[in-house]
Every structure is written in structure tokens, then in C-alpha cells.
XYZ file of N, CA, C and O in Angstrom:
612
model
N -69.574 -271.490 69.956
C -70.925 -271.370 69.474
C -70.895 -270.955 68.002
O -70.075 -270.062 67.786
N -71.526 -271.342 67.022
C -71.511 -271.226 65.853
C -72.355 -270.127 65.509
O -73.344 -269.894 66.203
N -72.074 -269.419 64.508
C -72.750 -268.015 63.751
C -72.497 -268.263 62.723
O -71.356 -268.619 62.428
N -73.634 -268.141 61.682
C -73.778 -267.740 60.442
C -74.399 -266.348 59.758
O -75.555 -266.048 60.057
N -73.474 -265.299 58.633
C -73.691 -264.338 58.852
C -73.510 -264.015 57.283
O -72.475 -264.158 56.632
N -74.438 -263.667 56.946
C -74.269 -262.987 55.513
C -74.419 -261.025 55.482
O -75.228 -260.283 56.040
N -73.144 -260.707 54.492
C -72.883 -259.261 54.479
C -73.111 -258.919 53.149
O -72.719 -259.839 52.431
N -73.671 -257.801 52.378
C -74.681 -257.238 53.606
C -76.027 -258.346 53.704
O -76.068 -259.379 53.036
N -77.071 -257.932 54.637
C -78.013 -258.984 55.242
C -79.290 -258.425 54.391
O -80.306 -259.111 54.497
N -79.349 -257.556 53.767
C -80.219 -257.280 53.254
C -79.795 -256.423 51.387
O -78.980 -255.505 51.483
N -80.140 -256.622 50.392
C -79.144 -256.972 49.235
C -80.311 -257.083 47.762
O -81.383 -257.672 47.622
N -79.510 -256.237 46.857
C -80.428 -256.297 45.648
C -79.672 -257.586 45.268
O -78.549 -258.007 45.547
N -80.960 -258.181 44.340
C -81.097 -260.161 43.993
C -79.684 -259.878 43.488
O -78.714 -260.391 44.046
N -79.538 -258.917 42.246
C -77.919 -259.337 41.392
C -76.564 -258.788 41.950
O -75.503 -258.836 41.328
N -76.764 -258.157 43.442
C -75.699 -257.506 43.680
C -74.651 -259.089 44.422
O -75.384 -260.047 44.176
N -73.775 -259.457 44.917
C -73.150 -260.595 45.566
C -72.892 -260.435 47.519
O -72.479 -259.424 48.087
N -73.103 -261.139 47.874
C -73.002 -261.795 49.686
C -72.029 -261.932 49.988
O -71.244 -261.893 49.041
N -71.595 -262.092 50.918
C -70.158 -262.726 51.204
C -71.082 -263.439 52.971
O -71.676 -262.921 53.917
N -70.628 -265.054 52.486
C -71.729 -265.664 53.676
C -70.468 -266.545 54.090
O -69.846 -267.333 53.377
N -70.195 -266.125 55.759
C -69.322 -266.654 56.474
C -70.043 -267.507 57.609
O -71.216 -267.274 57.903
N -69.145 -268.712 58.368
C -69.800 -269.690 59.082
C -68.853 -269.148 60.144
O -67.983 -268.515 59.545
N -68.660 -269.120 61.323
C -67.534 -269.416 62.394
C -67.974 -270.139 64.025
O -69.098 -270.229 64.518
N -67.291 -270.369 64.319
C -67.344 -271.172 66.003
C -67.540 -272.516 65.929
O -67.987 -273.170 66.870
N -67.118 -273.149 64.465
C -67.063 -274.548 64.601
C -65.637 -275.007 64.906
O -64.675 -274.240 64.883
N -65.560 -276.429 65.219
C -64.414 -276.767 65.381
C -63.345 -277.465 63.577
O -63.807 -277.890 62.518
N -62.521 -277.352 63.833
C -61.319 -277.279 62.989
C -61.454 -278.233 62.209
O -61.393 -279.260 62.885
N -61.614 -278.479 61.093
C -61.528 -279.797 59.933
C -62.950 -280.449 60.235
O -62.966 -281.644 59.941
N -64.308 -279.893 60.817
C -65.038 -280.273 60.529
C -66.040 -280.072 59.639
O -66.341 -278.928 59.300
N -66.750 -281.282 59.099
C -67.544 -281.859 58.120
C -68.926 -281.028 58.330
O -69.554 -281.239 59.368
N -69.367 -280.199 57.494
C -70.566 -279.344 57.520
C -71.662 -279.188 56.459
O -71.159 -278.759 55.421
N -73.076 -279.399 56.348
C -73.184 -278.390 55.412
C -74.298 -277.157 55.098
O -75.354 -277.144 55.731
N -74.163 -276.678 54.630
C -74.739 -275.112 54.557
C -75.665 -275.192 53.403
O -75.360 -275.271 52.213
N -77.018 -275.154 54.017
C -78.185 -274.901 53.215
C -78.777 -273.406 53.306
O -78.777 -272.568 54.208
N -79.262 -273.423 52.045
C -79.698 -272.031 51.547
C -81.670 -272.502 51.335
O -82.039 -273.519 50.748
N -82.513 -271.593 51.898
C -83.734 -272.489 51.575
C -84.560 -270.900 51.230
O -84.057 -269.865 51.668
N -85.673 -270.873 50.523
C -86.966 -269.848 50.552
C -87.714 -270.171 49.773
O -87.475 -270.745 48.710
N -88.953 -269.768 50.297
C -89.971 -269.800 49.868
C -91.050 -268.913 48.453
O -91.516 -267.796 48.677
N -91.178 -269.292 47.735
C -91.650 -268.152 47.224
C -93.381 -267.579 47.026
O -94.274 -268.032 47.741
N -93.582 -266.755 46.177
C -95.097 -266.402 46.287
C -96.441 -267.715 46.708
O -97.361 -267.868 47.512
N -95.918 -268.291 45.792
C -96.908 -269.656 45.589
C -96.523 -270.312 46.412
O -96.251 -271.380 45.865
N -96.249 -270.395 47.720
C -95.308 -270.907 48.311
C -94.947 -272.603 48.062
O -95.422 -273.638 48.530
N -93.893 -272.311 47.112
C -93.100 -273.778 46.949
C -91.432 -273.009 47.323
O -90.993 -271.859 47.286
N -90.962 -274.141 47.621
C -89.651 -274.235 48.684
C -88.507 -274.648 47.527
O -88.657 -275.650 46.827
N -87.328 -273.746 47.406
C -86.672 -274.076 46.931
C -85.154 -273.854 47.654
O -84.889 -272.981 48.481
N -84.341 -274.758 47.182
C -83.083 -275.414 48.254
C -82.008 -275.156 47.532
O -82.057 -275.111 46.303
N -80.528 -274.887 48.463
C -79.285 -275.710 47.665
C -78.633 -275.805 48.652
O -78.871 -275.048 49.593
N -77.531 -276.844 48.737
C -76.402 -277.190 49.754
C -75.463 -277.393 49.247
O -75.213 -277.642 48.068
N -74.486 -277.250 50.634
C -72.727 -277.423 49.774
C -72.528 -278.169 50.838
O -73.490 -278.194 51.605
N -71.568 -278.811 51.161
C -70.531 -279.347 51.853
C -69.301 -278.840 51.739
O -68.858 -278.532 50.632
N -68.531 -278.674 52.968
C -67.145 -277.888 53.687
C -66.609 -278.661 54.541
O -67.161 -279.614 55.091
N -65.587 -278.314 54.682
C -64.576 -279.125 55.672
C -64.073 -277.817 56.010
O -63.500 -277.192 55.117
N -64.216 -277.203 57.371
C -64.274 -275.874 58.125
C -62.333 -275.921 58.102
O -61.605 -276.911 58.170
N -61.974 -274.510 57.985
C -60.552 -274.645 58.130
C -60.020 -274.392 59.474
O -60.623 -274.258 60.539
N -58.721 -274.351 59.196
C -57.905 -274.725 60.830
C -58.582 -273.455 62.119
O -58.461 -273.540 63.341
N -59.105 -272.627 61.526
C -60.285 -271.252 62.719
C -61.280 -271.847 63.149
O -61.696 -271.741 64.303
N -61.905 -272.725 62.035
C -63.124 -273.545 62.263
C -64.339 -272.751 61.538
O -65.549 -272.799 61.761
N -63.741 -272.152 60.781
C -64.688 -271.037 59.281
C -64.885 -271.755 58.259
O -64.157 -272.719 58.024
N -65.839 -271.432 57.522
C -66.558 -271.692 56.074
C -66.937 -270.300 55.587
O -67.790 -269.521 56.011
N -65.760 -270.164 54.217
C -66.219 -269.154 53.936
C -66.665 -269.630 52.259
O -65.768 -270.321 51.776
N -67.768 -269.420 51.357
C -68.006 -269.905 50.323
C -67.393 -269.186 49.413
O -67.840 -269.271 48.269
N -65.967 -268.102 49.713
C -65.961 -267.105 48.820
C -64.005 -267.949 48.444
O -63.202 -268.014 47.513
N -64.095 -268.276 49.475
C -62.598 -269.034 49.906
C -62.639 -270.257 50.078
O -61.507 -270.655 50.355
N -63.765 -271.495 50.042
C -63.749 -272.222 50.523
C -64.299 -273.150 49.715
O -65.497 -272.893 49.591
N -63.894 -274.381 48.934
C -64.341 -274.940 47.865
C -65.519 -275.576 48.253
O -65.486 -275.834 49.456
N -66.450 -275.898 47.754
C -67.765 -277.063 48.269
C -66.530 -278.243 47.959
O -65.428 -278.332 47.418
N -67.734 -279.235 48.845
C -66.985 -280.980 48.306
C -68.066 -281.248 47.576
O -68.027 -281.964 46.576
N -69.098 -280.698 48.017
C -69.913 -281.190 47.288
C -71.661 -280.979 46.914
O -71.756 -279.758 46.791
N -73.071 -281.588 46.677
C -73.970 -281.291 47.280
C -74.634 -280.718 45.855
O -74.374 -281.286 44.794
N -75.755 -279.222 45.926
C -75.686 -279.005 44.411
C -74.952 -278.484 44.061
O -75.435 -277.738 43.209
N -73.449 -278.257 44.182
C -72.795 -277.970 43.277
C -71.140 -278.187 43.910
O -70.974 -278.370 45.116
N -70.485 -278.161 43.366
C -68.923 -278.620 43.617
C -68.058 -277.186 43.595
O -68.451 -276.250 42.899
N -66.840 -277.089 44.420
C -65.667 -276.334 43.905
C -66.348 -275.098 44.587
O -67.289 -274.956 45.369
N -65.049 -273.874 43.654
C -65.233 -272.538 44.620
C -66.442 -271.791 44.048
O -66.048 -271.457 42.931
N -67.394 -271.450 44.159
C -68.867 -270.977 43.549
C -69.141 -269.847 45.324
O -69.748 -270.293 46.297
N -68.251 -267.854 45.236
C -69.197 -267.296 46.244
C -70.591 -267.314 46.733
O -71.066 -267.293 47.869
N -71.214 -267.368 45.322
C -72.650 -266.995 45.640
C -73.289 -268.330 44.969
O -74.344 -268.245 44.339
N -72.569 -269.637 45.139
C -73.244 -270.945 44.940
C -74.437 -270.776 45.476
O -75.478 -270.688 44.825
N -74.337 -270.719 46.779
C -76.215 -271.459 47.189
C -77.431 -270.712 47.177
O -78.541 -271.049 47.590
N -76.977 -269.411 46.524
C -78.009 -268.666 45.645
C -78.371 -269.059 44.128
O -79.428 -269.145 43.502
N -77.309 -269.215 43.889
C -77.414 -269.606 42.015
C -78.010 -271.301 41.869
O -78.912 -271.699 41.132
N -77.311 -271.963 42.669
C -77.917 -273.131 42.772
C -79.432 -273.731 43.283
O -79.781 -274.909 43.368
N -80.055 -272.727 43.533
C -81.446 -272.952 44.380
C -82.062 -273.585 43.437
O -82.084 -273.157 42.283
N -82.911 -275.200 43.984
C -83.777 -275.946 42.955
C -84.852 -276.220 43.928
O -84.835 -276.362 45.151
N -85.883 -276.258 42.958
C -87.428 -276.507 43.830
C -87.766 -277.963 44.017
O -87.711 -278.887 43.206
N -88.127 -277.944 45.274
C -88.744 -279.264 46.020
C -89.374 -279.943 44.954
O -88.889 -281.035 44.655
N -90.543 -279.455 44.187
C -91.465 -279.709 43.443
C -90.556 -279.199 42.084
O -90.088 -278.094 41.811
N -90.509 -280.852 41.163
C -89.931 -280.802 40.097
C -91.045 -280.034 39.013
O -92.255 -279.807 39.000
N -90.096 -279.832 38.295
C -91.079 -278.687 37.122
C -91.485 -277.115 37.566
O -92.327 -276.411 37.009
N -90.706 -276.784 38.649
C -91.300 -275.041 39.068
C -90.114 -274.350 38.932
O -88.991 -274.835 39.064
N -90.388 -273.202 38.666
C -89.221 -271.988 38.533
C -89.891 -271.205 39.652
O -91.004 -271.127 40.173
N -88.065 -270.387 39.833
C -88.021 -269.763 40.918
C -88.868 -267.965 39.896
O -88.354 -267.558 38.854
N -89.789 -267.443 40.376
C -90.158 -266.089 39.865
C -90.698 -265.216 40.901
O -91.501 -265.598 41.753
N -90.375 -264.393 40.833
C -90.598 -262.887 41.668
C -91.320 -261.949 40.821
O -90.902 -261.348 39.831
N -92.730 -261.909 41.489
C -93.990 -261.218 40.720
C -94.149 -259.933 41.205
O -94.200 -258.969 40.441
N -94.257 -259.802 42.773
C -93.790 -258.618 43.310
C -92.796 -258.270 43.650
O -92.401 -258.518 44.789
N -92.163 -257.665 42.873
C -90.831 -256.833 42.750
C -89.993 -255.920 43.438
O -88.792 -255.786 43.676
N -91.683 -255.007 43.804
C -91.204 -253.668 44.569
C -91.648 -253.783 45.497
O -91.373 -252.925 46.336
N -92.464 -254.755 45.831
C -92.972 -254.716 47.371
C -92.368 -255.581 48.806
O -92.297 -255.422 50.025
N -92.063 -256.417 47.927
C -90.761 -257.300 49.429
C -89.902 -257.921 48.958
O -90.024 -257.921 47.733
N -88.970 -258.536 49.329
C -87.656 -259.577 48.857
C -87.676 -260.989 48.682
O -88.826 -261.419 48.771
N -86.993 -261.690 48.508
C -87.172 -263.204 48.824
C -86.598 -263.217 49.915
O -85.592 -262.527 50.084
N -87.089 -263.975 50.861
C -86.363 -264.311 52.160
C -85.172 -265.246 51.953
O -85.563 -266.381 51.683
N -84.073 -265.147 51.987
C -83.504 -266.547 52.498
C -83.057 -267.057 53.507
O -82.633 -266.404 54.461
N -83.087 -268.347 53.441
C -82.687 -268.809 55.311
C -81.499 -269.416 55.113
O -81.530 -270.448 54.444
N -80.505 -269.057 55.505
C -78.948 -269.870 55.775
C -78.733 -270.489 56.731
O -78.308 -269.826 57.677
N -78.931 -272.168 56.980
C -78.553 -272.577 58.066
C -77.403 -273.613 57.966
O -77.354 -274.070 56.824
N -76.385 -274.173 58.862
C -75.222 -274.564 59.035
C -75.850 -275.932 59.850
O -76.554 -275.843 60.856
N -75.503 -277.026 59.295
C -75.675 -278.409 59.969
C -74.293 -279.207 60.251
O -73.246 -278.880 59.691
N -74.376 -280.226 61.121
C -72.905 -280.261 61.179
C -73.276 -281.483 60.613
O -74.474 -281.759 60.535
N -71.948 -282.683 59.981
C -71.690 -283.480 59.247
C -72.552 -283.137 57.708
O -73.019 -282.030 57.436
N -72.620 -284.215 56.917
C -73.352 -283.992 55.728
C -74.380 -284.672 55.527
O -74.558 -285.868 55.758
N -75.223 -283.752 54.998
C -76.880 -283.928 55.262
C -77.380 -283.847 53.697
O -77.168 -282.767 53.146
N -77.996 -284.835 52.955
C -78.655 -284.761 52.002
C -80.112 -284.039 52.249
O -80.643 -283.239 51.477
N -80.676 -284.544 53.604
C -82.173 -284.287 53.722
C -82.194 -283.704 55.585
O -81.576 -284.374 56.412
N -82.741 -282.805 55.888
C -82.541 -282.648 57.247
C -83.752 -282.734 57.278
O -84.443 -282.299 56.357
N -84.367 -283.447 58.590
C -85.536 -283.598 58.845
C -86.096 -282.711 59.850
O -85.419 -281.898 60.479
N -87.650 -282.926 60.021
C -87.840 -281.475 61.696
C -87.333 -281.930 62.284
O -86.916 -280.913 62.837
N -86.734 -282.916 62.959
C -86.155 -283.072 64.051
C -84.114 -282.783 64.016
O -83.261 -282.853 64.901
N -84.062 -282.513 62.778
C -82.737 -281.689 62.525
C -82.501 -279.980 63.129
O -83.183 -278.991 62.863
N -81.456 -280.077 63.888
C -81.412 -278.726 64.473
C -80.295 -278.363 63.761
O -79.303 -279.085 63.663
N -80.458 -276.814 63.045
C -78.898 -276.501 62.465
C -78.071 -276.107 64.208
O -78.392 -276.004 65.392
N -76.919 -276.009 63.363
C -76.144 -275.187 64.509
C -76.195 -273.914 64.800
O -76.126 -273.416 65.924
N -76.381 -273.102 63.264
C -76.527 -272.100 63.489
C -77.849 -271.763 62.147
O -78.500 -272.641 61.582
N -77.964 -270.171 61.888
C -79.291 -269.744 61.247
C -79.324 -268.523 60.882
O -79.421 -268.093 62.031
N -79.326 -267.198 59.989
C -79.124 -266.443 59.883
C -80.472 -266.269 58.080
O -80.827 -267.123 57.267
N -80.703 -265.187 58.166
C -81.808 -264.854 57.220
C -81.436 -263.725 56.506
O -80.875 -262.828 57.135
N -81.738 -263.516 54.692
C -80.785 -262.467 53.932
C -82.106 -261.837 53.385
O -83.162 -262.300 53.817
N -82.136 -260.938 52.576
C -83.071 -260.352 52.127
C -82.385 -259.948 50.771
O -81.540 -259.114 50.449
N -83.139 -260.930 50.103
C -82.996 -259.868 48.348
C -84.042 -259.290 47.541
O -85.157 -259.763 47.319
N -83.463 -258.037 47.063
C -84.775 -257.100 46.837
C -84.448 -257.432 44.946
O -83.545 -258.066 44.401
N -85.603 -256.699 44.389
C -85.380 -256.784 43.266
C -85.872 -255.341 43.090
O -87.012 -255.444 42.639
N -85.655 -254.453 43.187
C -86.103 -253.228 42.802
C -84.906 -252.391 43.962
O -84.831 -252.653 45.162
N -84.181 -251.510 43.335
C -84.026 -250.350 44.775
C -84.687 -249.482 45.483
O -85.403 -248.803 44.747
N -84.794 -249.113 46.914
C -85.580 -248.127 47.633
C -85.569 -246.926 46.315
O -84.676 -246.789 45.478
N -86.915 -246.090 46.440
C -86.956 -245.183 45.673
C -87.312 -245.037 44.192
O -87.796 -244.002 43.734
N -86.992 -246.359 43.316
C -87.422 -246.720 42.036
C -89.127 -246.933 42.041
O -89.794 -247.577 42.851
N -89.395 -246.482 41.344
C -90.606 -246.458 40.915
C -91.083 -247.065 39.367
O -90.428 -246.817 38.354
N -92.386 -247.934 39.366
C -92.539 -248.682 38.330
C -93.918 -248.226 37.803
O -94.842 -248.303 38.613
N -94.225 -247.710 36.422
C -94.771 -247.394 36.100
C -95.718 -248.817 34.336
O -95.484 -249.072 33.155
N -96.573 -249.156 35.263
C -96.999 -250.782 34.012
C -97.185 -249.749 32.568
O -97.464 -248.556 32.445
N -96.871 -250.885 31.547
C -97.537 -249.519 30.114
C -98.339 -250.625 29.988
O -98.230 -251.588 30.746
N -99.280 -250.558 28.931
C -100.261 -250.598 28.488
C -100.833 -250.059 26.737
O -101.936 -249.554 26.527
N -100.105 -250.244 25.994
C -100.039 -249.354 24.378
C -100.703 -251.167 23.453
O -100.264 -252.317 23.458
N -101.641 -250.637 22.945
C -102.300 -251.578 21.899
C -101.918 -252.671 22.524
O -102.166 -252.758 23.726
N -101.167 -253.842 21.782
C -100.831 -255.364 21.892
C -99.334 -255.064 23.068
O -98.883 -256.091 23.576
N -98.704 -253.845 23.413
C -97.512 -253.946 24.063
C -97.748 -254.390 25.717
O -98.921 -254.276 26.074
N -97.042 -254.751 26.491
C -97.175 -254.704 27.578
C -95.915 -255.090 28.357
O -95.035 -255.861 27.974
N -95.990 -254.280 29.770
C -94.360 -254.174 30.225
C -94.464 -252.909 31.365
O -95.375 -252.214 31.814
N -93.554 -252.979 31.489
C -93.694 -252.343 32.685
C -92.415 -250.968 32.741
O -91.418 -251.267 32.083
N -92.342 -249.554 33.427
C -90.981 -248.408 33.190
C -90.533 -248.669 34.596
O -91.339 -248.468 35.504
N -89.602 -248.998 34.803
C -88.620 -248.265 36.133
C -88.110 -246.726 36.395
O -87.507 -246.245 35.435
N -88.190 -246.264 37.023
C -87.661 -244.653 37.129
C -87.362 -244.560 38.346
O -88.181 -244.804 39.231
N -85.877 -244.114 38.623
C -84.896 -243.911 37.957
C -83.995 -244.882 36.820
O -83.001 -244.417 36.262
């Protein structure tokens, strides 16, 4: 049975994941999409392609892409690589301190440019990146023409 598992599962945006696949079978053809949504809700994506090693693991930290948005050994590829459905949008995080971006990690088997609803991953696992730490506090300024915002601590 396949598991997909990102450590830790919940994670400030710039800190790094370590996102492992296991319970597939040996030299098979996979690939691992990264998907979320953001405020406005538009959907932004990235995928790799793997060829699972002789355990039947994908690890992105050890494990080169073949291919997809991006090639070669990239840990935290299918974070850095995320591009929006809808050409012309950037990825931005307006509320900061109040929730994370969700992401959804799911594992498809062979290689998939486009998975449709009727695509079932194998497996599915969800990360949380914060952009603020528990406890920081943000204080907006407001001085003549300035504007911006204090973190404390």
C-alpha cells in the first residue's frame, strides 16, 4: 500500500521538507504532484517524475526527477516549482499570521501530464506552510507616505 509523507507536516514556507513516497513496487514509473490553492482561489501545480528504487521509494531529496516541471535532484522541487493554472498569476500570501498554504502531495502511478477527476492517486498526504511563527506578532505602521508592517519577536 502506498504512503506519502512529508516531515515535518506542518512547516514555516522557508524552512525545507523531506517528502518520501513508499509501498510502491520496484523500478516503477510515478509521478508526484504538489497542488494548493490560494486566497483568490486559483490552483497552482508542479510535478516530477521518478522511477521508485529497488524498496519501491521516492525520495526527492535522493532521487533525481526525469522529469515534468523540473528535471534532476531539486529536495524541495515541487514547492519551488509551483505554477498557476491561470497564466499571468503569482503565487501571494496576504494573510500571513492567520493560516498556511495548504499543500496536497499526491503520488500517481505511471506519468501523468494532466490527471483528471476520474484519476485516483495512490496515495495523498497534506503539508502546512506557515509564514509567520506561533507567537510573532505583527504590528501594520502607518507614518506619512510609509507603509509596512513590524514583526515582534
Amino acid at each position: 500500500m502506498a504512503e506519502v509523507t512529508v516531515t515535518p507536516q506542518s512547516s514555516l514556507a522557508d524552512r525545507p521538507v523531506r517528502v518520501r513516497v513508499r509501498g510502491l513496487s520496484p523500478a516503477q514509473l510515478v509521478t508526484l504532484r504538489a497542488s494548493l490553492t490560494d486566497e483568490h482561489g486559483e490552483r497552482f501545480q508542479s510535478r516530477a517524475f521518478f522511477r521508485t528504487d529497488e524498496a519501491g521509494e521516492v525520495d526527492p531529496g535522493r532521487h533525481a526527477a526525469l522529469g515534468g516541471s523540473y528535471a534532476g535532484l531539486w529536495p524541495m522541487g515541487l514547492f519551488w516549482f509551483l505554477q498557476p493554472d491561470t497564466l499571468f498569476r503569482r503565487l501571494v500570501k496576504r494573510d500571513v499570521a492567520g493560516s498556511p498554504f495548504l499543500v496536497r502531495l499526491e503520488v500517481f502511478d505511471g506519468l501523468r501530464l494532466e490527471a483528471g477527476p476520474q484519476d485516483q492517486p495512490l496515495a495523498s498526504c497534506e503539508a502546512q506552510r506557515w509564514y509567520v511563527a506561533p507567537g510573532v506578532q505583527r504590528s501594520p505602521i502607518r507614518e506619512g507616505r510609509v507603509r509596512g508592517a513590524l514583526f515582534l519577536p
